[in-house]
Every structure is written in C-alpha cells, then in structure tokens.
C-alpha cells in the first residue's frame, strides 16, 4: 500500500495495514500518527514528518527511513531488526525496549534520543549527532565510529571494547562504568577529562597530543 504526500496526522493506521503487503510512505505528515503494534516489516518512510509518531510495539524489521523526521518519535518495544535510518531527525526519540539488532543510523540528528534499555546484539552509528542522548548500557564494541558527536551524552555502562573513534567528540560525556578496553580514541576530541573520566578511559589508546593536553591541565609539562 502506497501513501504519497498524504496528511495522516492524528490517525490510527494499525487496522489499515496488513502484514502481507509492503508499505511506502512518501512525503507524508505522520504527526502523532498511531502505528502501535502495526505490521510494517520492510516498510519505507521517505521524507515524512515524524513528530510524536507512535511506533510502539510495531514490527519494523528491515524498515527503511530516509530524510524527514521530527521530535519525540516513539519506538519503545518495537522490532527494528535490520532497520535503516539515513539522514533522519530523531531528536528526543525513544527506543527503550526496542529490538535494534543490526539497525543502522547514518547521518541522523539524534539530540536527546534515548536508546537505553534497547534490546539486541548491537546497532551501528555513523556521522550522527547524539548530543545529550542516553545510550546507557548499550554495546558498540568492535565498531568504527566515524563523525559521531557524543557531547553531554550519557554513555554510562556502555561497552566500547576495541571500538575505533574517528572524528568523534566526547566532550562532557558521562562515562560511569563505561568500558573502553583497547578502544582507539586517537581520533576523538576528549575535551578536558576530569579524574573520573580518566579512570573510565583506562585501557584505551590515546595519542601524544591528547596525553600532553591531559597532563598540561594538571599542571605538568611534557618535554
């Protein structure tokens, strides 16, 4: 079933969608649209408004989202296995309890998004803004993270074992019980880590410039 440029805001769509069809939403207004528990496996959402859209408990396996977006979309307890988000505004989106195994977020604006409590074996991030996001307890181990902004994000309890950070920012991040064992942080802007953050970074790899900046902030000069 195709929806092209339609205003579906504030409507309940769950009963209108069948599991034996692939659905396309192109340029639709989905403000506060109710997809709770809907069958949307393989669906495509292209340049849609997703303001307060409710995808809770929906089947979004292999769904594709490109462009568009909005504030506070709700994906709690949804199935997002192999879902792809590209250039989508997911600011303040909520993914608590969602199955995110092999989901991919590329070029997304995820300011204030909450991924803590999500399920699965891990998702991927690339070129995305996660300022003030909450990723508490998520695993991103072994990945190459490129162009990620984690400023003031909560990364408490996250696993970054052997993760490579390239052109990333970690300024003001919360890293309580975060694991950076063998993580390569040479491509990350660490800001001015305090003692708590430095303890969390134990086992990580940094470069000489970063080490000099850390020591200089503590009144030491490297010659």
PDB file of C-alpha atoms in Angstrom:
ATOM      1  CA  UNK A   1       0.000   0.000   0.000  1.00  0.00           C
ATOM      2  CA  UNK A   2       1.416   3.374  -1.038  1.00  0.00           C
ATOM      3  CA  UNK A   3       0.794   6.718   0.661  1.00  0.00           C
ATOM      4  CA  UNK A   4       2.154   9.662  -1.301  1.00  0.00           C
ATOM      5  CA  UNK A   5       2.094  13.140   0.207  1.00  0.00           C
ATOM      6  CA  UNK A   6      -0.903  12.346   2.399  1.00  0.00           C
ATOM      7  CA  UNK A   7      -1.828  14.011   5.670  1.00  0.00           C
ATOM      8  CA  UNK A   8      -2.178  11.069   8.043  1.00  0.00           C
ATOM      9  CA  UNK A   9      -1.602  13.089  11.187  1.00  0.00           C
ATOM     10  CA  UNK A  10      -3.505  12.094  14.330  1.00  0.00           C
ATOM     11  CA  UNK A  11      -4.921   8.992  12.613  1.00  0.00           C
ATOM     12  CA  UNK A  12      -4.778   5.398  13.789  1.00  0.00           C
ATOM     13  CA  UNK A  13      -3.203   3.368  10.978  1.00  0.00           C
ATOM     14  CA  UNK A  14      -2.735  -0.031  12.632  1.00  0.00           C
ATOM     15  CA  UNK A  15      -6.001  -1.553  11.400  1.00  0.00           C
ATOM     16  CA  UNK A  16      -5.473  -0.202   7.881  1.00  0.00           C
ATOM     17  CA  UNK A  17      -2.197  -2.052   7.312  1.00  0.00           C
ATOM     18  CA  UNK A  18      -1.908  -5.747   6.513  1.00  0.00           C
ATOM     19  CA  UNK A  19       1.107  -7.957   7.101  1.00  0.00           C
ATOM     20  CA  UNK A  20       1.091  -9.391   3.561  1.00  0.00           C
ATOM     21  CA  UNK A  21       1.883  -6.027   1.907  1.00  0.00           C
ATOM     22  CA  UNK A  22       4.941  -3.780   1.807  1.00  0.00           C
ATOM     23  CA  UNK A  23       4.022  -0.210   2.646  1.00  0.00           C
ATOM     24  CA  UNK A  24       5.501   3.003   1.263  1.00  0.00           C
ATOM     25  CA  UNK A  25       5.038   6.401   2.897  1.00  0.00           C
ATOM     26  CA  UNK A  26       6.496   9.215   0.794  1.00  0.00           C
ATOM     27  CA  UNK A  27       6.361  12.834   1.958  1.00  0.00           C
ATOM     28  CA  UNK A  28       3.519  12.125   4.402  1.00  0.00           C
ATOM     29  CA  UNK A  29       2.627  14.066   7.521  1.00  0.00           C
ATOM     30  CA  UNK A  30       2.682  11.463  10.272  1.00  0.00           C
ATOM     31  CA  UNK A  31       2.416  13.876  13.193  1.00  0.00           C
ATOM     32  CA  UNK A  32       1.044  11.914  16.169  1.00  0.00           C
ATOM     33  CA  UNK A  33       0.010   9.105  13.820  1.00  0.00           C
ATOM     34  CA  UNK A  34      -0.707   5.881  15.697  1.00  0.00           C
ATOM     35  CA  UNK A  35       1.179   2.813  14.379  1.00  0.00           C
ATOM     36  CA  UNK A  36       1.049   0.984  17.721  1.00  0.00           C
ATOM     37  CA  UNK A  37       1.603  -2.737  17.057  1.00  0.00           C
ATOM     38  CA  UNK A  38       1.354  -2.245  13.285  1.00  0.00           C
ATOM     39  CA  UNK A  39       2.773  -4.697  10.715  1.00  0.00           C
ATOM     40  CA  UNK A  40       5.399  -2.565   8.964  1.00  0.00           C
ATOM     41  CA  UNK A  41       8.148  -5.061   8.143  1.00  0.00           C
ATOM     42  CA  UNK A  42      10.057  -3.811   5.087  1.00  0.00           C
ATOM     43  CA  UNK A  43       8.131  -0.522   5.007  1.00  0.00           C
ATOM     44  CA  UNK A  44       9.741   2.614   3.583  1.00  0.00           C
ATOM     45  CA  UNK A  45       9.343   6.103   5.040  1.00  0.00           C
ATOM     46  CA  UNK A  46      10.735   8.762   2.710  1.00  0.00           C
ATOM     47  CA  UNK A  47      10.890  12.413   3.846  1.00  0.00           C
ATOM     48  CA  UNK A  48       7.968  12.016   6.245  1.00  0.00           C
ATOM     49  CA  UNK A  49       7.139  14.205   9.230  1.00  0.00           C
ATOM     50  CA  UNK A  50       7.570  12.023  12.319  1.00  0.00           C
ATOM     51  CA  UNK A  51       6.564  14.460  15.050  1.00  0.00           C
ATOM     52  CA  UNK A  52       5.402  12.416  18.075  1.00  0.00           C
ATOM     53  CA  UNK A  53       4.695   9.459  15.754  1.00  0.00           C
ATOM     54  CA  UNK A  54       3.834   6.334  17.753  1.00  0.00           C
ATOM     55  CA  UNK A  55       5.629   3.178  16.540  1.00  0.00           C
ATOM     56  CA  UNK A  56       5.475   1.383  19.879  1.00  0.00           C
ATOM     57  CA  UNK A  57       5.406  -2.430  19.577  1.00  0.00           C
ATOM     58  CA  UNK A  58       5.311  -2.145  15.764  1.00  0.00           C
ATOM     59  CA  UNK A  59       7.021  -4.718  13.543  1.00  0.00           C
ATOM     60  CA  UNK A  60       9.569  -2.582  11.672  1.00  0.00           C
ATOM     61  CA  UNK A  61      12.026  -5.326  10.747  1.00  0.00           C
ATOM     62  CA  UNK A  62      14.075  -4.195   7.706  1.00  0.00           C
ATOM     63  CA  UNK A  63      12.129  -0.918   7.530  1.00  0.00           C
ATOM     64  CA  UNK A  64      13.892   1.982   5.801  1.00  0.00           C
ATOM     65  CA  UNK A  65      13.648   5.612   6.938  1.00  0.00           C
ATOM     66  CA  UNK A  66      15.241   8.285   4.747  1.00  0.00           C
ATOM     67  CA  UNK A  67      15.071  12.042   5.363  1.00  0.00           C
ATOM     68  CA  UNK A  68      12.342  13.796   7.291  1.00  0.00           C
ATOM     69  CA  UNK A  69      11.774  13.163  10.966  1.00  0.00           C
ATOM     70  CA  UNK A  70      10.649  15.188  13.944  1.00  0.00           C
ATOM     71  CA  UNK A  71      10.655  15.400  17.715  1.00  0.00           C
ATOM     72  CA  UNK A  72       9.833  12.599  20.130  1.00  0.00           C
ATOM     73  CA  UNK A  73       9.001   9.728  17.793  1.00  0.00           C
ATOM     74  CA  UNK A  74       8.286   6.662  19.920  1.00  0.00           C
ATOM     75  CA  UNK A  75       9.825   3.275  19.054  1.00  0.00           C
ATOM     76  CA  UNK A  76       9.560   1.662  22.501  1.00  0.00           C
ATOM     77  CA  UNK A  77       9.329  -2.148  22.340  1.00  0.00           C
ATOM     78  CA  UNK A  78       9.264  -2.096  18.522  1.00  0.00           C
ATOM     79  CA  UNK A  79      11.071  -4.705  16.402  1.00  0.00           C
ATOM     80  CA  UNK A  80      13.722  -2.855  14.384  1.00  0.00           C
ATOM     81  CA  UNK A  81      15.864  -5.781  13.275  1.00  0.00           C
ATOM     82  CA  UNK A  82      17.974  -4.635  10.258  1.00  0.00           C
ATOM     83  CA  UNK A  83      16.124  -1.298  10.134  1.00  0.00           C
ATOM     84  CA  UNK A  84      17.953   1.551   8.368  1.00  0.00           C
ATOM     85  CA  UNK A  85      17.750   5.243   9.300  1.00  0.00           C
ATOM     86  CA  UNK A  86      19.504   7.671   6.936  1.00  0.00           C
ATOM     87  CA  UNK A  87      19.508  11.478   7.370  1.00  0.00           C
ATOM     88  CA  UNK A  88      16.511  11.329   9.721  1.00  0.00           C
ATOM     89  CA  UNK A  89      15.793  13.776  12.548  1.00  0.00           C
ATOM     90  CA  UNK A  90      15.271  11.518  15.561  1.00  0.00           C
ATOM     91  CA  UNK A  91      15.684  14.198  18.222  1.00  0.00           C
ATOM     92  CA  UNK A  92      14.302  13.040  21.585  1.00  0.00           C
ATOM     93  CA  UNK A  93      13.163   9.747  20.009  1.00  0.00           C
ATOM     94  CA  UNK A  94      12.599   6.920  22.479  1.00  0.00           C
ATOM     95  CA  UNK A  95      13.869   3.396  21.741  1.00  0.00           C
ATOM     96  CA  UNK A  96      13.511   1.813  25.198  1.00  0.00           C
ATOM     97  CA  UNK A  97      12.869  -1.918  24.891  1.00  0.00           C
ATOM     98  CA  UNK A  98      13.196  -1.845  21.087  1.00  0.00           C
ATOM     99  CA  UNK A  99      14.975  -4.704  19.313  1.00  0.00           C
ATOM    100  CA  UNK A 100      17.836  -2.946  17.496  1.00  0.00           C
ATOM    101  CA  UNK A 101      19.942  -5.881  16.311  1.00  0.00           C
ATOM    102  CA  UNK A 102      21.859  -4.719  13.187  1.00  0.00           C
ATOM    103  CA  UNK A 103      19.844  -1.490  12.945  1.00  0.00           C
ATOM    104  CA  UNK A 104      21.890   1.296  11.292  1.00  0.00           C
ATOM    105  CA  UNK A 105      21.787   5.044  11.943  1.00  0.00           C
ATOM    106  CA  UNK A 106      23.660   7.159   9.378  1.00  0.00           C
ATOM    107  CA  UNK A 107      23.692  10.958   9.176  1.00  0.00           C
ATOM    108  CA  UNK A 108      20.944  11.205  11.787  1.00  0.00           C
ATOM    109  CA  UNK A 109      20.163  14.007  14.199  1.00  0.00           C
ATOM    110  CA  UNK A 110      19.605  12.186  17.493  1.00  0.00           C
ATOM    111  CA  UNK A 111      19.892  15.003  20.010  1.00  0.00           C
ATOM    112  CA  UNK A 112      18.396  13.879  23.309  1.00  0.00           C
ATOM    113  CA  UNK A 113      17.387  10.481  21.919  1.00  0.00           C
ATOM    114  CA  UNK A 114      17.089   7.619  24.409  1.00  0.00           C
ATOM    115  CA  UNK A 115      18.447   4.207  23.425  1.00  0.00           C
ATOM    116  CA  UNK A 116      18.987   2.925  26.940  1.00  0.00           C
ATOM    117  CA  UNK A 117      17.127  -0.284  27.622  1.00  0.00           C
ATOM    118  CA  UNK A 118      17.087  -1.273  23.948  1.00  0.00           C
ATOM    119  CA  UNK A 119      17.489  -4.971  23.140  1.00  0.00           C
ATOM    120  CA  UNK A 120      19.594  -6.990  20.733  1.00  0.00           C
ATOM    121  CA  UNK A 121      23.234  -7.614  19.920  1.00  0.00           C
ATOM    122  CA  UNK A 122      24.012  -4.072  18.832  1.00  0.00           C
ATOM    123  CA  UNK A 123      23.346  -1.342  16.290  1.00  0.00           C
ATOM    124  CA  UNK A 124      25.676   0.844  14.220  1.00  0.00           C
ATOM    125  CA  UNK A 125      26.193   4.603  14.167  1.00  0.00           C
ATOM    126  CA  UNK A 126      27.832   6.823  11.565  1.00  0.00           C
ATOM    127  CA  UNK A 127      28.024  10.606  11.025  1.00  0.00           C
ATOM    128  CA  UNK A 128      25.296  11.302  13.574  1.00  0.00           C
ATOM    129  CA  UNK A 129      24.701  13.884  16.292  1.00  0.00           C
ATOM    130  CA  UNK A 130      23.953  12.257  19.653  1.00  0.00           C
ATOM    131  CA  UNK A 131      24.419  15.324  21.828  1.00  0.00           C
ATOM    132  CA  UNK A 132      22.656  14.792  25.181  1.00  0.00           C
ATOM    133  CA  UNK A 133      21.497  11.334  24.068  1.00  0.00           C
ATOM    134  CA  UNK A 134      21.149   8.489  26.547  1.00  0.00           C
ATOM    135  CA  UNK A 135      22.878   5.265  25.469  1.00  0.00           C
ATOM    136  CA  UNK A 136      23.244   3.827  28.954  1.00  0.00           C
ATOM    137  CA  UNK A 137      24.146   0.129  28.811  1.00  0.00           C
ATOM    138  CA  UNK A 138      24.377  -0.106  25.008  1.00  0.00           C
ATOM    139  CA  UNK A 139      27.090  -2.148  23.313  1.00  0.00           C
ATOM    140  CA  UNK A 140      29.070  -0.611  20.451  1.00  0.00           C
ATOM    141  CA  UNK A 141      32.086  -2.865  20.889  1.00  0.00           C
ATOM    142  CA  UNK A 142      34.370  -3.515  17.960  1.00  0.00           C
ATOM    143  CA  UNK A 143      32.810  -0.853  15.763  1.00  0.00           C
ATOM    144  CA  UNK A 144      34.391   2.014  13.862  1.00  0.00           C
ATOM    145  CA  UNK A 145      32.504   5.138  14.903  1.00  0.00           C
ATOM    146  CA  UNK A 146      33.007   7.945  12.410  1.00  0.00           C
ATOM    147  CA  UNK A 147      31.751  11.502  12.783  1.00  0.00           C
ATOM    148  CA  UNK A 148      29.756  10.910  15.966  1.00  0.00           C
ATOM    149  CA  UNK A 149      29.043  13.757  18.371  1.00  0.00           C
ATOM    150  CA  UNK A 150      28.550  12.449  21.914  1.00  0.00           C
ATOM    151  CA  UNK A 151      28.746  15.826  23.677  1.00  0.00           C
ATOM    152  CA  UNK A 152      26.986  15.727  27.073  1.00  0.00           C
ATOM    153  CA  UNK A 153      25.623  12.265  26.227  1.00  0.00           C
ATOM    154  CA  UNK A 154      25.117   9.613  28.893  1.00  0.00           C
ATOM    155  CA  UNK A 155      27.320   6.646  27.962  1.00  0.00           C
ATOM    156  CA  UNK A 156      27.207   5.065  31.410  1.00  0.00           C
ATOM    157  CA  UNK A 157      27.656   1.312  31.280  1.00  0.00           C
ATOM    158  CA  UNK A 158      28.306   1.256  27.525  1.00  0.00           C
ATOM    159  CA  UNK A 159      30.777  -1.236  26.063  1.00  0.00           C
ATOM    160  CA  UNK A 160      33.303   0.289  23.641  1.00  0.00           C
ATOM    161  CA  UNK A 161      35.808  -2.567  23.808  1.00  0.00           C
ATOM    162  CA  UNK A 162      38.157  -2.342  20.774  1.00  0.00           C
ATOM    163  CA  UNK A 163      35.984   0.379  19.226  1.00  0.00           C
ATOM    164  CA  UNK A 164      37.741   2.879  16.941  1.00  0.00           C
ATOM    165  CA  UNK A 165      36.676   6.541  17.237  1.00  0.00           C
ATOM    166  CA  UNK A 166      37.272   8.641  14.117  1.00  0.00           C
ATOM    167  CA  UNK A 167      36.382  12.358  14.045  1.00  0.00           C
ATOM    168  CA  UNK A 168      34.235  11.951  17.171  1.00  0.00           C
ATOM    169  CA  UNK A 169      33.554  14.247  20.118  1.00  0.00           C
ATOM    170  CA  UNK A 170      33.298  13.081  23.714  1.00  0.00           C
ATOM    171  CA  UNK A 171      33.047  16.428  25.493  1.00  0.00           C
ATOM    172  CA  UNK A 172      31.103  16.411  28.736  1.00  0.00           C
ATOM    173  CA  UNK A 173      30.017  12.789  28.355  1.00  0.00           C
ATOM    174  CA  UNK A 174      29.021  10.686  31.355  1.00  0.00           C
ATOM    175  CA  UNK A 175      31.082   7.510  31.463  1.00  0.00           C
ATOM    176  CA  UNK A 176      30.250   5.833  34.770  1.00  0.00           C
ATOM    177  CA  UNK A 177      31.147   2.107  34.468  1.00  0.00           C
ATOM    178  CA  UNK A 178      31.780   2.585  30.730  1.00  0.00           C
ATOM    179  CA  UNK A 179      34.277   0.146  29.207  1.00  0.00           C
ATOM    180  CA  UNK A 180      36.973   1.444  26.821  1.00  0.00           C
ATOM    181  CA  UNK A 181      39.309  -1.563  26.908  1.00  0.00           C
ATOM    182  CA  UNK A 182      41.607  -1.371  23.850  1.00  0.00           C
ATOM    183  CA  UNK A 183      39.387   1.351  22.357  1.00  0.00           C
ATOM    184  CA  UNK A 184      41.249   3.617  19.928  1.00  0.00           C
ATOM    185  CA  UNK A 185      40.450   7.212  20.965  1.00  0.00           C
ATOM    186  CA  UNK A 186      43.169   8.880  18.902  1.00  0.00           C
ATOM    187  CA  UNK A 187      40.542  10.308  16.558  1.00  0.00           C
ATOM    188  CA  UNK A 188      38.331  11.675  19.322  1.00  0.00           C
ATOM    189  CA  UNK A 189      38.082  15.108  20.924  1.00  0.00           C
ATOM    190  CA  UNK A 190      38.125  14.282  24.630  1.00  0.00           C
ATOM    191  CA  UNK A 191      37.822  17.872  25.809  1.00  0.00           C
ATOM    192  CA  UNK A 192      39.404  18.247  29.254  1.00  0.00           C
ATOM    193  CA  UNK A 193      38.744  14.936  31.011  1.00  0.00           C
ATOM    194  CA  UNK A 194      38.389  15.076  34.790  1.00  0.00           C
ATOM    195  CA  UNK A 195      39.763  12.362  37.039  1.00  0.00           C
ATOM    196  CA  UNK A 196      36.516  10.371  36.897  1.00  0.00           C
ATOM    197  CA  UNK A 197      36.625  10.293  33.111  1.00  0.00           C
ATOM    198  CA  UNK A 198      40.299   9.398  33.040  1.00  0.00           C
ATOM    199  CA  UNK A 199      39.645   6.380  35.242  1.00  0.00           C
ATOM    200  CA  UNK A 200      36.889   5.293  32.863  1.00  0.00           C
ATOM    201  CA  UNK A 201      39.302   5.582  29.930  1.00  0.00           C
ATOM    202  CA  UNK A 202      41.640   3.045  31.497  1.00  0.00           C
ATOM    203  CA  UNK A 203      42.871   0.614  28.850  1.00  0.00           C
ATOM    204  CA  UNK A 204      42.112   2.956  25.935  1.00  0.00           C
ATOM    205  CA  UNK A 205      44.616   4.115  23.318  1.00  0.00           C
ATOM    206  CA  UNK A 206      45.272   7.868  23.007  1.00  0.00           C
ATOM    207  CA  UNK A 207      47.848   9.900  21.081  1.00  0.00           C
ATOM    208  CA  UNK A 208      50.704  12.042  22.354  1.00  0.00           C
ATOM    209  CA  UNK A 209      48.839  15.312  21.800  1.00  0.00           C
ATOM    210  CA  UNK A 210      45.917  14.090  23.901  1.00  0.00           C
ATOM    211  CA  UNK A 211      48.274  12.879  26.628  1.00  0.00           C
ATOM    212  CA  UNK A 212      50.086  16.229  26.679  1.00  0.00           C
ATOM    213  CA  UNK A 213      46.783  18.119  26.979  1.00  0.00           C
ATOM    214  CA  UNK A 214      45.681  15.902  29.897  1.00  0.00           C
ATOM    215  CA  UNK A 215      48.973  16.414  31.723  1.00  0.00           C
ATOM    216  CA  UNK A 216      49.028  20.160  31.000  1.00  0.00           C
ATOM    217  CA  UNK A 217      45.554  20.519  32.521  1.00  0.00           C
ATOM    218  CA  UNK A 218      47.076  19.067  35.703  1.00  0.00           C
ATOM    219  CA  UNK A 219      49.995  21.466  35.745  1.00  0.00           C
ATOM    220  CA  UNK A 220      52.544  19.116  34.207  1.00  0.00           C
ATOM    221  CA  UNK A 221      54.695  19.898  31.182  1.00  0.00           C
ATOM    222  CA  UNK A 222      55.968  17.181  28.861  1.00  0.00           C
ATOM    223  CA  UNK A 223      59.395  17.881  27.310  1.00  0.00           C
TER     224      UNK A 223
END
